[in-house]
Short mmCIF file of C-alpha atoms in Angstrom, two decimals:
data_model
loop_
_atom_site.label_atom_id
_atom_site.label_comp_id
_atom_site.label_asym_id
_atom_site.label_seq_id
_atom_site.Cartn_x
_atom_site.Cartn_y
_atom_site.Cartn_z
CA UNK A 1 35.24 -6.96 14.31
CA UNK A 2 32.30 -8.52 12.10
CA UNK A 3 29.89 -10.63 13.40
CA UNK A 4 27.51 -13.19 11.71
CA UNK A 5 24.42 -12.28 14.00
CA UNK A 6 24.78 -8.40 12.75
CA UNK A 7 24.70 -9.46 9.20
CA UNK A 8 28.64 -9.63 8.97
CA UNK A 9 28.69 -6.20 10.23
CA UNK A 10 29.82 -4.57 13.25
CA UNK A 11 27.87 -4.70 16.64
CA UNK A 12 26.24 -1.32 17.86
CA UNK A 13 28.12 0.16 20.60
CA UNK A 14 24.97 0.57 22.58
CA UNK A 15 24.39 -3.55 22.44
CA UNK A 16 27.92 -3.88 23.37
CA UNK A 17 27.40 -1.53 26.33
CA UNK A 18 24.22 -3.21 27.30
CA UNK A 19 25.87 -6.72 27.25
CA UNK A 20 28.65 -5.71 29.44
CA UNK A 21 26.90 -3.53 31.91
CA UNK A 22 23.39 -5.16 32.03
CA UNK A 23 22.68 -8.51 30.56
CA UNK A 24 25.75 -9.86 32.27
CA UNK A 25 24.77 -8.83 35.68
CA UNK A 26 21.37 -10.45 35.75
CA UNK A 27 21.15 -14.07 36.90
CA UNK A 28 21.06 -16.87 34.58
CA UNK A 29 17.08 -17.52 35.29
CA UNK A 30 16.21 -13.72 34.85
CA UNK A 31 17.94 -13.39 31.69
CA UNK A 32 16.23 -16.61 30.09
CA UNK A 33 12.85 -15.64 31.55
CA UNK A 34 13.40 -12.02 30.15
CA UNK A 35 14.85 -13.15 26.87
CA UNK A 36 11.80 -15.97 26.45
CA UNK A 37 9.23 -12.87 27.08
CA UNK A 38 11.08 -10.50 24.52
CA UNK A 39 10.76 -13.27 21.95
CA UNK A 40 7.50 -13.82 22.65
CA UNK A 41 6.66 -10.19 22.05
CA UNK A 42 8.45 -10.24 18.97
CA UNK A 43 6.18 -12.79 17.54
CA UNK A 44 3.25 -10.66 18.41
CA UNK A 45 2.09 -11.93 21.89
CA UNK A 46 1.19 -9.64 24.57
CA UNK A 47 3.97 -7.99 26.51
CA UNK A 48 4.14 -8.74 30.35
CA UNK A 49 5.23 -5.48 31.47
CA UNK A 50 4.63 -6.49 35.40
CA UNK A 51 6.63 -9.74 34.81
CA UNK A 52 9.29 -7.69 33.08
CA UNK A 53 9.51 -5.10 35.51
CA UNK A 54 10.13 -7.78 38.44
CA UNK A 55 12.82 -9.74 36.27
CA UNK A 56 14.71 -6.32 35.62
CA UNK A 57 14.09 -4.70 39.18
CA UNK A 58 17.57 -4.57 39.92
CA UNK A 59 18.19 -2.49 36.62
CA UNK A 60 17.87 1.02 35.96
CA UNK A 61 15.21 2.35 33.63
CA UNK A 62 12.96 -0.35 34.21
CA UNK A 63 14.99 -2.65 32.01
CA UNK A 64 13.98 -0.87 28.91
CA UNK A 65 17.51 -1.12 27.63
CA UNK A 66 18.22 -4.56 28.46
CA UNK A 67 14.78 -5.37 26.64
CA UNK A 68 15.85 -3.38 23.56
CA UNK A 69 19.18 -5.11 23.39
CA UNK A 70 17.64 -8.69 23.72
CA UNK A 71 15.10 -7.73 20.88
CA UNK A 72 18.10 -6.47 18.75
CA UNK A 73 20.15 -9.51 19.37
CA UNK A 74 17.32 -12.31 18.86
CA UNK A 75 15.80 -10.51 15.63
CA UNK A 76 19.18 -9.74 13.87
CA UNK A 77 20.16 -13.58 14.65
CA UNK A 78 17.01 -14.85 13.42
CA UNK A 79 17.15 -11.99 10.36
CA UNK A 80 20.62 -13.52 9.12
CA UNK A 81 19.81 -17.07 10.03
CA UNK A 82 22.54 -17.00 12.43
CA UNK A 83 23.21 -20.63 13.98
CA UNK A 84 22.96 -21.20 17.75
CA UNK A 85 26.61 -22.37 18.23
CA UNK A 86 27.94 -19.13 16.14
CA UNK A 87 25.63 -16.87 17.96
CA UNK A 88 26.72 -18.06 21.24
CA UNK A 89 30.40 -17.78 20.29
CA UNK A 90 29.69 -14.51 19.00
CA UNK A 91 27.95 -12.77 22.17
CA UNK A 92 30.54 -14.34 24.14
CA UNK A 93 33.21 -12.45 22.36
CA UNK A 94 31.31 -9.42 23.01
CA UNK A 95 31.43 -10.16 27.09
CA UNK A 96 28.37 -12.33 27.89
CA UNK A 97 29.35 -14.76 30.22
CA UNK A 98 29.22 -18.56 28.85
CA UNK A 99 26.30 -19.69 30.93
CA UNK A 100 24.36 -16.17 29.74
CA UNK A 101 25.07 -16.87 26.12
CA UNK A 102 24.16 -20.91 26.44
CA UNK A 103 20.73 -19.50 27.94
CA UNK A 104 20.35 -17.14 24.73
CA UNK A 105 20.81 -19.60 22.46
CA UNK A 106 18.35 -21.68 24.24
CA UNK A 107 15.68 -18.86 23.69
CA UNK A 108 17.03 -18.52 20.01
CA UNK A 109 16.65 -22.06 18.97
CA UNK A 110 13.22 -22.07 20.77
CA UNK A 111 11.82 -18.97 19.01
CA UNK A 112 14.00 -18.14 15.59
CA UNK A 113 11.54 -19.93 13.21
CA UNK A 114 8.64 -17.98 14.64
CA UNK A 115 10.52 -14.59 14.85
CA UNK A 116 11.95 -15.18 10.92
CA UNK A 117 7.99 -15.68 10.18
CA UNK A 118 7.18 -12.72 12.17
CA UNK A 119 10.02 -10.76 10.43
CA UNK A 120 8.66 -11.81 7.15
CA UNK A 121 5.18 -11.34 7.66
CA UNK A 122 5.52 -7.70 9.07
CA UNK A 123 8.30 -6.73 6.83
CA UNK A 124 6.19 -3.68 5.53
CA UNK A 125 4.01 -3.14 8.48
CA UNK A 126 6.34 -1.34 10.92
CA UNK A 127 5.18 2.20 11.16
CA UNK A 128 1.73 1.33 9.46
CA UNK A 129 -0.72 4.17 9.43
CA UNK A 130 -3.83 2.65 10.67
CA UNK A 131 -6.07 5.72 11.11
CA UNK A 132 -6.47 9.37 10.53
CA UNK A 133 -9.07 11.22 12.46
CA UNK A 134 -10.38 14.96 12.18
CA UNK A 135 -10.19 16.29 15.87
CA UNK A 136 -10.46 19.93 15.28
CA UNK A 137 -12.02 22.02 18.18
CA UNK A 138 -13.07 25.33 17.74
CA UNK A 139 -11.09 27.62 20.27
CA UNK A 140 -8.18 25.17 20.74
CA UNK A 141 -7.19 24.50 17.06
CA UNK A 142 -5.36 27.51 15.57
CA UNK A 143 -7.51 29.22 12.78
CA UNK A 144 -7.17 27.76 9.30
CA UNK A 145 -5.87 24.56 10.66
CA UNK A 146 -7.27 21.02 11.30
CA UNK A 147 -6.08 19.15 13.95
CA UNK A 148 -5.44 15.32 13.18
CA UNK A 149 -5.08 12.19 15.42
CA UNK A 150 -3.13 9.55 13.75
CA UNK A 151 -3.02 5.89 14.96
CA UNK A 152 0.28 4.02 13.75
CA UNK A 153 0.50 0.43 14.31
CA UNK A 154 4.06 -1.16 15.28
CA UNK A 155 5.68 2.38 15.33
CA UNK A 156 9.37 1.45 16.82
CA UNK A 157 9.84 2.91 20.25
CA UNK A 158 12.81 2.38 22.28
CA UNK A 159 13.85 -0.45 19.85
CA UNK A 160 10.20 -2.26 20.30
CA UNK A 161 7.25 -2.06 17.74
CA UNK A 162 4.04 -0.36 19.94
CA UNK A 163 0.79 1.33 18.78
CA UNK A 164 1.12 4.92 19.22
CA UNK A 165 -1.12 7.92 18.61
CA UNK A 166 -0.27 11.37 17.41
CA UNK A 167 -1.61 14.49 17.32
CA UNK A 168 -0.95 17.09 14.99
CA UNK A 169 -1.84 20.67 13.59
CA UNK A 170 -2.05 20.94 9.48
CA UNK A 171 -2.65 23.98 7.53
CA UNK A 172 -5.87 23.39 5.75
CA UNK A 173 -4.49 24.41 2.44
CA UNK A 174 -1.51 21.92 2.68
CA UNK A 175 -3.94 19.28 3.63
CA UNK A 176 -6.01 19.70 0.40
CA UNK A 177 -2.76 19.56 -1.57
CA UNK A 178 -1.65 16.40 0.30
CA UNK A 179 -4.84 14.91 -0.03
CA UNK A 180 -4.75 15.54 -3.74
CA UNK A 181 -1.40 14.06 -4.22
CA UNK A 182 -2.58 11.04 -2.28
CA UNK A 183 -5.23 10.47 -4.63
CA UNK A 184 -2.94 10.56 -7.43
CA UNK A 185 -0.52 8.30 -6.08
CA UNK A 186 -3.42 5.98 -5.49
CA UNK A 187 -4.81 6.23 -9.09
CA UNK A 188 -1.35 5.29 -10.29
CA UNK A 189 -0.70 2.41 -8.08
CA UNK A 190 -4.24 1.25 -9.19
CA UNK A 191 -3.16 1.27 -13.08
CA UNK A 192 -0.13 -0.58 -12.12
CA UNK A 193 -2.07 -3.36 -9.91
CA UNK A 194 -4.79 -3.48 -12.84
CA UNK A 195 -2.17 -3.62 -15.52
CA UNK A 196 -2.27 -7.32 -17.33
CA UNK A 197 0.96 -9.23 -17.19
CA UNK A 198 2.61 -9.06 -20.45
#
């Protein structure tokens, strides 16, 4: 089946499984509060982990899959401008009880404009490289290598954007070649940026 809230595509199997096995088993009040917290997180507000853990205490894996499922449903419905009535019908077709679906529709109605605006403003900001730092240490970094620390903003982890840090070793010769290529790419981009409109 094709679903409007999935952009006229199929609903992913993992979302279907979460709807049936997890979201349907939450109380209506807990689902509403959890969905509201996820919607706020999508819009850039702080993620209240303690509150989420208390709302999902009856679930396995601290509710991470439930949060990822709600995140997918709300962002997809907002992205594809799915109306609350169609969203409600479709998630009921997927197995969510009527009262649970009504709660999800209320949350979507309350946050869809803000979610859509957030998606537009962050459309090119997922997995954005924020900083690179050389943290090479003699004795720990292999010879002829550099140890770099990469800070990434809004990297998708378990379906949710998170600020992350990665440490990697890179061959110094490869690093020089990469730097030269990046400078060349920057120069090309600046030429296009400074090119007068014809």
